[in-house]
Short mmCIF file of C-alpha atoms in Angstrom, two decimals:
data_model
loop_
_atom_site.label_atom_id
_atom_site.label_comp_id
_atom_site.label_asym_id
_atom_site.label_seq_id
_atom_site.Cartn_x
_atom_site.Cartn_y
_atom_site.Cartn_z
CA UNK C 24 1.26 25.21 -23.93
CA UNK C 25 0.05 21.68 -22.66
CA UNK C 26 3.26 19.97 -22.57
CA UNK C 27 4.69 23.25 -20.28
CA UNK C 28 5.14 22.82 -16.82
CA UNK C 29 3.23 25.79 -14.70
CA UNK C 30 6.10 27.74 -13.54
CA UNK C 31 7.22 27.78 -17.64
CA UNK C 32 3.84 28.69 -18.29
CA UNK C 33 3.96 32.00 -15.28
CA UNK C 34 7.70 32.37 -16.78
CA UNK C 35 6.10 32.79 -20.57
CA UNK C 36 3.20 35.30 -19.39
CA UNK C 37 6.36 37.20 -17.44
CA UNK C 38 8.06 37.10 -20.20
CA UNK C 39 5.44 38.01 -22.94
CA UNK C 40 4.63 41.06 -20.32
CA UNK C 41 8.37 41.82 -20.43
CA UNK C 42 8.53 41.74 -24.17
CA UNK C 43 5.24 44.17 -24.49
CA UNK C 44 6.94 46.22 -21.76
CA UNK C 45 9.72 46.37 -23.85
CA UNK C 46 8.36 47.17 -27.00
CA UNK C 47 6.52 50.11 -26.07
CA UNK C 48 9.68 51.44 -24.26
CA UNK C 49 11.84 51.09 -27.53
CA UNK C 50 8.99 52.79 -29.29
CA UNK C 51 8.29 55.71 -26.65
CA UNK C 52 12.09 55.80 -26.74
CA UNK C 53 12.54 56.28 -30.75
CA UNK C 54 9.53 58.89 -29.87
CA UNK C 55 11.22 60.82 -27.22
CA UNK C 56 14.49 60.86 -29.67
CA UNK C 57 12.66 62.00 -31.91
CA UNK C 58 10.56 64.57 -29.80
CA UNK C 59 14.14 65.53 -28.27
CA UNK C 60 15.56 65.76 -31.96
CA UNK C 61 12.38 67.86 -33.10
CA UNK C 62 12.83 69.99 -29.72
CA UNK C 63 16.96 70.20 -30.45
CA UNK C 64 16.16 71.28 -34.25
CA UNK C 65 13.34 74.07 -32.99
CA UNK C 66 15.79 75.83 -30.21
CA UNK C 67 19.26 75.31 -31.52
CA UNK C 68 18.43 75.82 -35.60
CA UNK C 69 15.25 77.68 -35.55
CA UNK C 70 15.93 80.07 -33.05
CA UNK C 71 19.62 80.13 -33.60
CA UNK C 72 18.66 81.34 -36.99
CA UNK C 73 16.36 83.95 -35.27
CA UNK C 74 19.30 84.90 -33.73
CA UNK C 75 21.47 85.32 -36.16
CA UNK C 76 18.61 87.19 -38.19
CA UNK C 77 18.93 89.69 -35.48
CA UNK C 78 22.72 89.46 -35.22
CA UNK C 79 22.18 90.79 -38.66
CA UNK C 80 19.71 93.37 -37.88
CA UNK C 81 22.34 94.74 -35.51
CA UNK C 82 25.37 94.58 -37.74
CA UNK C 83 23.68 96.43 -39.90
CA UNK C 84 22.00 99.30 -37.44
CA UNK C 85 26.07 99.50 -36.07
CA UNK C 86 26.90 99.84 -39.91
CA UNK C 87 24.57 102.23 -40.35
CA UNK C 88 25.60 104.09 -37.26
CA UNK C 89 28.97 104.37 -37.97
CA UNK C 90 28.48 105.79 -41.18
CA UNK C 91 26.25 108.15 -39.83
CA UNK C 92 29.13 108.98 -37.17
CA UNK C 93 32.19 109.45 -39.44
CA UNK C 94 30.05 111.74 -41.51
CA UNK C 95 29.26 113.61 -38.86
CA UNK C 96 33.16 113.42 -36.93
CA UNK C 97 35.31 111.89 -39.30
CA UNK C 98 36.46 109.29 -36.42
CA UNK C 99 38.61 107.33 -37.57
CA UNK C 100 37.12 104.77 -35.06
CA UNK C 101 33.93 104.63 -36.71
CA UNK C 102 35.41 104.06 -40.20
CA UNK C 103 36.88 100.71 -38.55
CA UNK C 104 33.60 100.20 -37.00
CA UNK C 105 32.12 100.42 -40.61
CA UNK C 106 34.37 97.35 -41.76
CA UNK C 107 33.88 95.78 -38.61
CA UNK C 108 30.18 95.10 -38.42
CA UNK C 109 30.33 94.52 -42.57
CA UNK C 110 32.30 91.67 -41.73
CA UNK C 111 30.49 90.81 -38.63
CA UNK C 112 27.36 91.04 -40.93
CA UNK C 113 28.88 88.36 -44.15
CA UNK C 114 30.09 86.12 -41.27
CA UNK C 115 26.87 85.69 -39.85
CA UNK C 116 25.41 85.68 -43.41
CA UNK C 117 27.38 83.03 -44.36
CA UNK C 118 26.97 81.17 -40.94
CA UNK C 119 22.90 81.10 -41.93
CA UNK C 120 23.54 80.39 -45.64
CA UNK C 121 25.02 77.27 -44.68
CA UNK C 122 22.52 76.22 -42.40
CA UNK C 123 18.97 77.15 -44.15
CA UNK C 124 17.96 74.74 -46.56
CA UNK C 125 14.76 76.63 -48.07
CA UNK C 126 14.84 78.48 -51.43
CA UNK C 127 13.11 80.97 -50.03
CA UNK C 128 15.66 82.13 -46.96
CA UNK C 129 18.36 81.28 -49.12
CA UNK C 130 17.19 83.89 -52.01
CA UNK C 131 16.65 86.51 -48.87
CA UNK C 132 20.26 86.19 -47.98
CA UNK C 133 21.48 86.94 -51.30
CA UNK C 134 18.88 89.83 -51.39
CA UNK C 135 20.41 90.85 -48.15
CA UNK C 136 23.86 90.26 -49.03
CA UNK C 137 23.39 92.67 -52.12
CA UNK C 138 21.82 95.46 -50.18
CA UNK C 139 24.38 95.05 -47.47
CA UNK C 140 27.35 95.35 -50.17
CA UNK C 141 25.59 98.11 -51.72
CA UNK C 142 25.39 100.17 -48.55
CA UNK C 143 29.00 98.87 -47.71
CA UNK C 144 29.99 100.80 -51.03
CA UNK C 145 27.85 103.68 -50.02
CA UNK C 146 29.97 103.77 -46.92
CA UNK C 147 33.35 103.57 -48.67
CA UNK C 148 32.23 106.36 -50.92
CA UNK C 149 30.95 108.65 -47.61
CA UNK C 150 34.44 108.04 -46.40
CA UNK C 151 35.89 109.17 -49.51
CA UNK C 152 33.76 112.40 -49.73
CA UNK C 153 34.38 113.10 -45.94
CA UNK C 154 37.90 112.70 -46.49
CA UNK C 155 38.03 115.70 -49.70
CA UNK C 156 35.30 117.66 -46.95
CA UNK C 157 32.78 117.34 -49.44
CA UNK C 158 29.79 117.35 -47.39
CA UNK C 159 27.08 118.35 -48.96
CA UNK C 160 27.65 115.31 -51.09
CA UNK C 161 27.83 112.88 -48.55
CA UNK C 162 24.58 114.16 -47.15
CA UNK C 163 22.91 113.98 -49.96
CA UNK C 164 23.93 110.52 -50.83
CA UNK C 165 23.51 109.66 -47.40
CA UNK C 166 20.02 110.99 -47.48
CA UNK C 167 19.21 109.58 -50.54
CA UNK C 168 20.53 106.29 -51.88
CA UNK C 169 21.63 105.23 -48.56
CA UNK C 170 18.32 105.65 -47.18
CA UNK C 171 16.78 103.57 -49.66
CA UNK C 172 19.22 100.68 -49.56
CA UNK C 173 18.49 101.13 -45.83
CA UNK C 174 14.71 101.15 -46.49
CA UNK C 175 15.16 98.32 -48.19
CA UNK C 176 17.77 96.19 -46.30
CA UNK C 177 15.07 96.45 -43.41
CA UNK C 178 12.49 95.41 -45.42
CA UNK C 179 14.58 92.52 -46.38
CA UNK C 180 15.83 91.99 -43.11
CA UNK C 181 11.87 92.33 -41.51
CA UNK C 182 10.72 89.45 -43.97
CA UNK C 183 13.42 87.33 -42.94
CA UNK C 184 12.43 87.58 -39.34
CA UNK C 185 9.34 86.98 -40.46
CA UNK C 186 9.99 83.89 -42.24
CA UNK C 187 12.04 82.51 -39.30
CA UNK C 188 9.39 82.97 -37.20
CA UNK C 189 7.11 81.24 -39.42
CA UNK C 190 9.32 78.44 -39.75
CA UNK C 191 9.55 78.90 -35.40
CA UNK C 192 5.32 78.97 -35.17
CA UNK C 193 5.45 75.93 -37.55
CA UNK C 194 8.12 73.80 -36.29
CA UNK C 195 6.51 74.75 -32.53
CA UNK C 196 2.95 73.38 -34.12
CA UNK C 197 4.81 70.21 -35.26
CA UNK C 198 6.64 69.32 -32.14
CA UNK C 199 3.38 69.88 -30.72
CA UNK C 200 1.91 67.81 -33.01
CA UNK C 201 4.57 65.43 -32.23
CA UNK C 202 3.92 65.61 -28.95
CA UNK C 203 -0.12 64.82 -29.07
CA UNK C 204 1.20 61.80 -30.98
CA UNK C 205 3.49 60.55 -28.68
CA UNK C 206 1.11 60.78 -25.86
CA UNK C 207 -1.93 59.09 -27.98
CA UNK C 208 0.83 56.66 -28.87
CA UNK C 209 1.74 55.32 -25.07
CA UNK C 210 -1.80 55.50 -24.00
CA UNK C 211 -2.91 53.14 -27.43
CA UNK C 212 0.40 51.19 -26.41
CA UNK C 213 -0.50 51.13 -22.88
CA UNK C 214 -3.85 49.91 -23.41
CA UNK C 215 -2.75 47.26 -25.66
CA UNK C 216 -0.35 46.52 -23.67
CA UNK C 217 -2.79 45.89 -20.45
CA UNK C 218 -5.29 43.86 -22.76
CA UNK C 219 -2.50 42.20 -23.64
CA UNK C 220 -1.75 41.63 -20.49
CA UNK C 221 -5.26 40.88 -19.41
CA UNK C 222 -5.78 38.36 -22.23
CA UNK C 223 -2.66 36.84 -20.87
CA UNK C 224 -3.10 36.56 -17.20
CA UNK C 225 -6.83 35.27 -18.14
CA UNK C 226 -5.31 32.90 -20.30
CA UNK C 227 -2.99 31.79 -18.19
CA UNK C 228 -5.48 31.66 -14.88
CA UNK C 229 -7.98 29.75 -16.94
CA UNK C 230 -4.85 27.34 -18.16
CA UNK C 231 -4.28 26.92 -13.89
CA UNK C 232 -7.46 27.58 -12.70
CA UNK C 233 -9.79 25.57 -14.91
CA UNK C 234 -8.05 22.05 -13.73
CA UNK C 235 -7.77 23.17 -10.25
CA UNK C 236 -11.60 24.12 -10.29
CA UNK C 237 -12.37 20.13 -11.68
CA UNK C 238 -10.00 18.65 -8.82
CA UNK C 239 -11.68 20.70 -6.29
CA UNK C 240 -15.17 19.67 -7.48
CA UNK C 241 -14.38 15.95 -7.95
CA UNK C 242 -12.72 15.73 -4.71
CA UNK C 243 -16.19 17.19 -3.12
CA UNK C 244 -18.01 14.78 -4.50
CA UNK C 245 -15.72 11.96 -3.60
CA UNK C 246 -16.31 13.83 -0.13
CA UNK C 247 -19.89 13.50 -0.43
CA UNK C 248 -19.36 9.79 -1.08
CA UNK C 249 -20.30 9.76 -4.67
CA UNK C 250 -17.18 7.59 -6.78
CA UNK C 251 -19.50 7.53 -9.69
CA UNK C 252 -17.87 10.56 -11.01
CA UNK C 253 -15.74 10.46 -14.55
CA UNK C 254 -12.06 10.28 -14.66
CA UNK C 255 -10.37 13.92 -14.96
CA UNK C 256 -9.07 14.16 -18.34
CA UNK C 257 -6.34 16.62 -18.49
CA UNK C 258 -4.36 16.85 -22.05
CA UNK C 259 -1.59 18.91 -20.34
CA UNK C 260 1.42 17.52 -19.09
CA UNK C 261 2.27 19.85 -16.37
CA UNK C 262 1.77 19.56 -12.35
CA UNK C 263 -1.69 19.88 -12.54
CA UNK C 264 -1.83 16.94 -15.20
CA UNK C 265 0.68 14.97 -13.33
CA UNK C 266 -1.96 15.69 -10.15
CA UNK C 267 -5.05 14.95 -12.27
CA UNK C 268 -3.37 11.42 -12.82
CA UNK C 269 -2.93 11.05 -9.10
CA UNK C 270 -6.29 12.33 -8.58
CA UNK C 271 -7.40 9.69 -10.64
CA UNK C 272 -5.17 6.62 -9.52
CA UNK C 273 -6.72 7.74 -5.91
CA UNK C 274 -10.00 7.61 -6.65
CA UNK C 275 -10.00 4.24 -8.55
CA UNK C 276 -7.75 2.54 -5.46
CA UNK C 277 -10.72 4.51 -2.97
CA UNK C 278 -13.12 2.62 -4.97
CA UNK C 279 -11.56 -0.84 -5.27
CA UNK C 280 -10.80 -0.24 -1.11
CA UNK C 281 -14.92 0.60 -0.37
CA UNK C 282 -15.51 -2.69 -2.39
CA UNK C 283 -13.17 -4.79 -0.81
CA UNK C 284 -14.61 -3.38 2.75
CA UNK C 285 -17.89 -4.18 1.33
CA UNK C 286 -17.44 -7.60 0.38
CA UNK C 287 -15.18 -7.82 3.69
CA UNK C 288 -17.91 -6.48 5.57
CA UNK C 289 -20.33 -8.71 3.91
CA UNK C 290 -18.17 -11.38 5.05
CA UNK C 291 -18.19 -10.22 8.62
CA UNK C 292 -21.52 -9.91 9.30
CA UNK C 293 -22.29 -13.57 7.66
CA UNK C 294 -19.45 -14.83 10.42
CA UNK C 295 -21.54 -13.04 12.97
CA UNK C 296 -24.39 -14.52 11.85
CA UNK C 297 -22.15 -18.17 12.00
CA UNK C 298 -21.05 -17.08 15.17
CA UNK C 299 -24.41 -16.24 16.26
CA UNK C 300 -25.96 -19.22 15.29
CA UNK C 301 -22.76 -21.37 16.96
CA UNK C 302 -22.84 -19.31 20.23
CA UNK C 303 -26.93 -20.18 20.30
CA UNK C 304 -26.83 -23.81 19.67
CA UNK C 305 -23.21 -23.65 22.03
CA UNK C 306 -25.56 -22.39 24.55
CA UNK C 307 -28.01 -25.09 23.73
CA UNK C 308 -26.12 -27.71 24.25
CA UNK C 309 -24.15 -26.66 27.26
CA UNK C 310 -27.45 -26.17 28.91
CA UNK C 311 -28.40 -29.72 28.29
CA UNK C 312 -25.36 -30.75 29.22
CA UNK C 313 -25.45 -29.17 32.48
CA UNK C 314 -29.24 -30.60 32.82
CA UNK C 315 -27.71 -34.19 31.84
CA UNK C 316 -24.89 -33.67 34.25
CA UNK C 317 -27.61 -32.63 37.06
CA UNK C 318 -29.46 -35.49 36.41
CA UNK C 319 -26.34 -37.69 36.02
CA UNK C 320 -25.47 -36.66 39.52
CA UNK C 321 -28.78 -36.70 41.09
CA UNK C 322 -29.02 -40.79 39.84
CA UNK C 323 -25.71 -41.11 41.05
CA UNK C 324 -26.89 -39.67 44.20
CA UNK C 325 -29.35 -42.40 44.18
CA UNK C 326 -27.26 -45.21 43.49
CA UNK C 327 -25.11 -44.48 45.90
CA UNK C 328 -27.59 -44.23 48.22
CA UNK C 329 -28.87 -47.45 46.90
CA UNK C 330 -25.75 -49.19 47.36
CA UNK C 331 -25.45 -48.08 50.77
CA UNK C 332 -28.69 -49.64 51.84
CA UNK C 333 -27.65 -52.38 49.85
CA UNK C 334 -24.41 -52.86 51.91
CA UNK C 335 -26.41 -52.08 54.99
CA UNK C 336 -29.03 -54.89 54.09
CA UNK C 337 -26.19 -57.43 53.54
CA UNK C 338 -23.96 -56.38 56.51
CA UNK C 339 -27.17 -57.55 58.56
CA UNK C 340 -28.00 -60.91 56.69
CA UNK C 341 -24.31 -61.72 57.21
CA UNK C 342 -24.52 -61.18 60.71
CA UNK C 343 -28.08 -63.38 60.29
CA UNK C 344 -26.06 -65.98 59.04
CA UNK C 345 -23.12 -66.05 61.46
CA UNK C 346 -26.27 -65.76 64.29
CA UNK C 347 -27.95 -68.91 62.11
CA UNK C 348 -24.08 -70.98 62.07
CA UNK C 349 -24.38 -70.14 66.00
CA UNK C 350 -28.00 -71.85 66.03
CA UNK C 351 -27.02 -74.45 64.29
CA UNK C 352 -23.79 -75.52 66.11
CA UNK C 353 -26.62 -74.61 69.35
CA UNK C 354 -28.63 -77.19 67.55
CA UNK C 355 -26.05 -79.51 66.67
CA UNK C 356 -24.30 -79.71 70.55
CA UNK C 357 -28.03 -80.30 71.81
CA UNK C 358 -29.25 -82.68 70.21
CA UNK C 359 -29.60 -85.13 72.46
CA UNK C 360 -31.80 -82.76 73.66
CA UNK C 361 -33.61 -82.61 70.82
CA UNK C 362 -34.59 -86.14 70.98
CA UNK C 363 -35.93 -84.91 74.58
CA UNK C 364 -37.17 -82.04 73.95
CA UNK C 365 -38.77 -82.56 70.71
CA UNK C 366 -41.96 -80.77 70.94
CA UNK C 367 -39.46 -78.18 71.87
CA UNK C 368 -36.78 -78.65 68.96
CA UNK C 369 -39.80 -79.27 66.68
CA UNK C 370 -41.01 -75.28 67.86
CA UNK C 371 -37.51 -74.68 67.14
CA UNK C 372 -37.20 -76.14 63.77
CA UNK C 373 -39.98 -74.39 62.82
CA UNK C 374 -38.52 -71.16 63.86
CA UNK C 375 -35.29 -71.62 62.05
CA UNK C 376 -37.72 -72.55 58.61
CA UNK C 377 -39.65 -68.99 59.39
CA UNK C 378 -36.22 -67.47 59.93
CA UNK C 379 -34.88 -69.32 56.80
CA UNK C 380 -38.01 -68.15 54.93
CA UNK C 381 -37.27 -64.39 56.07
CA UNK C 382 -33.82 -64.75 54.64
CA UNK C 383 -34.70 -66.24 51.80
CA UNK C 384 -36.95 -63.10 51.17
CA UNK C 385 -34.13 -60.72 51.92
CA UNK C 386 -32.03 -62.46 49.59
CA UNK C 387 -34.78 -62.04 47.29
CA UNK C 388 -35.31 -58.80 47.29
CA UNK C 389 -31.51 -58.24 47.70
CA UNK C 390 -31.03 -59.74 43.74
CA UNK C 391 -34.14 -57.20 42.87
CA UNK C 392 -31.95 -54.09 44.46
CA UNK C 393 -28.71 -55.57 42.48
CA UNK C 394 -30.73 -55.62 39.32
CA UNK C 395 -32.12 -52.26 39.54
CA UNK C 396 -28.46 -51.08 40.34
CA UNK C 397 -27.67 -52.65 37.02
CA UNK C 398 -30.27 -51.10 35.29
CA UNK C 399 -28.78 -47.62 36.48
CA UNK C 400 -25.43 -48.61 35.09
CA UNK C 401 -26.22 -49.21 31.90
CA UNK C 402 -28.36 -45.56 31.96
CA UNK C 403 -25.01 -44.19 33.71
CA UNK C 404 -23.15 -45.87 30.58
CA UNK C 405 -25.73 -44.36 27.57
CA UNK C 406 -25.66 -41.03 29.54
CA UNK C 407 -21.55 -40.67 29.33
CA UNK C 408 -22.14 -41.77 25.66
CA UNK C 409 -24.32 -38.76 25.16
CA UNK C 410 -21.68 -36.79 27.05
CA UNK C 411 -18.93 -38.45 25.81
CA UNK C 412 -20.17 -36.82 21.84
CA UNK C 413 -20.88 -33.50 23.16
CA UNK C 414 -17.32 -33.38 24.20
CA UNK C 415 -16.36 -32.73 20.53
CA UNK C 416 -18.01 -29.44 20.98
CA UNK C 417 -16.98 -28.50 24.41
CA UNK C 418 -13.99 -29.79 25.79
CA UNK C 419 -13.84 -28.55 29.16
CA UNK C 420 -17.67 -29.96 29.82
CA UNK C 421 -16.33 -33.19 28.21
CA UNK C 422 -13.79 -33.73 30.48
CA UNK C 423 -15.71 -32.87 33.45
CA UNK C 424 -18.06 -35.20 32.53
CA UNK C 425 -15.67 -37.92 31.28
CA UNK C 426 -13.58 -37.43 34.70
CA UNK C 427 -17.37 -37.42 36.20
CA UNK C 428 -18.09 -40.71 34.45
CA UNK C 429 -14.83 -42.73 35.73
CA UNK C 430 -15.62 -41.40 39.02
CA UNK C 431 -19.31 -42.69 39.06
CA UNK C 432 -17.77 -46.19 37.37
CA UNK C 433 -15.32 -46.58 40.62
CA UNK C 434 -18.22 -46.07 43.09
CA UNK C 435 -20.19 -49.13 41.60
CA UNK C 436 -17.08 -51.07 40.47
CA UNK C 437 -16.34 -50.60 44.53
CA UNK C 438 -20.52 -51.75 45.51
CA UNK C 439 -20.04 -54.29 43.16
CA UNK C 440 -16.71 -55.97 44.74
CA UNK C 441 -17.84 -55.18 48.38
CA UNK C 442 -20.72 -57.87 47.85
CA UNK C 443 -17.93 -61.06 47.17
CA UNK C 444 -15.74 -59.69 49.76
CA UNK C 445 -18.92 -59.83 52.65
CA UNK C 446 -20.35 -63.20 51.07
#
């Protein structure tokens, strides 16, 4: 049974029904022949022998009529009916000595048979003494011995009806019998046959149902979430342990999936966690470098602001100087007049020194200003380091501040050239 297939399995329960079915319709078939047969014997032999008992009876009564006729007429058509019923009477005789089979019937006949010739001889001799007109002799003998044989043939004749019947009553009380049999037979048969079938169908739900009831119960509890459950183990190899084999192929690939999406998910939340972290210290950095670039720009501001009054400063001790080469060649053209007016060049003089002094001063502070504007460079220069490594992390605020940078470098590369170009 394990290595059918389910639809053999339904076929072989069919089938097995089938075969039951079968069996007890051969055997309520042999029954019913032989109910039929039984039946048959009791209507066509039994009674046909009853039958012919009183096809005797009547033979016999004509027989005895006809005698009783000619003896009384002399009809010539009742000494023919005489012979005719004798013969009528040893057909049938014959007839039922063939067909009864019991010692006793058959010793009846012959009884029968011997009282029937005896009163057929009686009748020949009533012919004989109605033919000479001797009546009183046929009447006696008519009264007499034929009345006994008569007596007697009834008697005979009465037992064998009674026998028959017998034989009737007790074939009708078999076939009866029979008949009780044959019904206790086909409900025994029919009740083995539906435990039969019982045991079958239970044997062959319980061969479907038991494997379908352990799928259905291990795929709950894979529903449920619990893959801790044992592997089906199915020793049939039909559908269901073809499926049971699936089942089980499913829910080891389920569980190798829920640990890979553990482990992957394990995996995810550590690169969140990374991405976290990266995204903080991204937002770290990018606010320092937008503080650096504020403060980048504000000293820029500054320098170039510096610069400015710088330029400004210059732009007026140039035109100090050209004002001073004016004095001079003043001084130069007049002095002749000097020598005259010395108390008034000496005033003069002295002006130019204080004048000279004031420059001097400018200048002075002038080289301070440049200094400081140095100083600012090289803090401009370690600030676009600072920028110039947190590039690696963010290029776009990189580049800003490295195209930032070269811009700031051009602005004092340009102060520091416009200072040659004045001087």
């Amino acid at each position: 049974m394990r290595n059918l297939t389910i639809s053999k399995k339904l076929l072989g329960g069919f089938i097995s029904v089938l075969i039951l079915l079968a069996i007890i319709m051969t055997i309520n078939l042999v029954q019913l022949i032989s109910l039929n047969h039984t039946y048959t014997e009791l209507i066509e032999d039994r009674t046909k022998k009853m039958l012919q008992v009183k096809d005797m009876v009547i033979a016999v009564k004509s027989e005895q009529i006809a005698v009783r006729v000619y003896a009384m007429l002399g009809d010539e058509t009742s000494l023919k009916g005489i012979t005719s019923s004798h013969e009528t009477y040893m057909t049938i005789s014959k007839q039922l000595t063939a067909a009864v089979k019991t010692a006793d019937m058959i010793e009846m006949l012959k009884q029968s048979d011997a009282a029937e010739n005896e009163y057929f001889e009686l009748a020949k001799e009533v012919s004989e003494l109605k033919k000479q007109n001797k009546e009183q002799e046929f009447t006696a003998l008519l009264s007499n011995q034929g009345r006994a044989i008569i007596a007697r043939f009834e008697k005979i004749l009465t037992d064998m009806e009674a026998y028959q019947q017998s034989l009737l009553d007790r074939s009708q009380a078999q076939a009866s019998k029979q008949v009780e049999d044959v019904i206790s037979l086909v409900i025994i048969l029919g009740i083995i046959t539906l435990i039969l079938g019982l045991a079958i169908a239970i044997l062959i739900g319980r061969l479907i149902s038991k494997p379908i009831t352990e799928l259905a119960k291990a795929a709950e509890k894979i529903a449920t979430g619990d893959l801790t459950g044992k592997p089906i183990m199915m020793k049939s190899n039909d559908e269901l342990g073809m499926l049971s084999s699936s089942f089980n192929m499913m829910a080891n690939n389920l569980r190798a999936l829920i640990v890979r999406v553990g482990s992957s998910s394990e995996q995810v939340a550590a690169s969140s966690e990374e991405l976290s972290a990266s995204a903080e210290q991204t937002s770290l950095v990018t606010e320092q470098i937008a503080i650096t670039i504020q403060e980048v720009a504000t000293g820029v501001d500054r320098q170039v602001t510096l610069a400015h009054e710088g330029f400004q400063t210059i732009h007026e001790m140039a035109i100090g100087f050209q004002q001073i080469a004016a004095n001079t060649q003043s001084v130069s053209a007049k002095a002749a007049e000097a020598s005259e007016k010395a108390i008034s060049g000496n005033e003069s003089i002295q002006t130019a020194v204080a004048q000279m002094n004031a420059i001097n001063d400018t200048v002075s502070g002038l080289a301070e200003v440049i200094s400081e504007l140095d100083g600012k460079s090289n803090q401009i220069n370690n600030i676009v380091g600072v920028i110039t490594e947190l590039s690696a992390q963010t290029n776009l605020l990189s580049l800003n501040a490295a195209i930032e940078a070269a811009r700031l470098r051009g602005c004092r590369h340009r102060g520091t050239e416009a200072v040659p170009a004045i001087f």
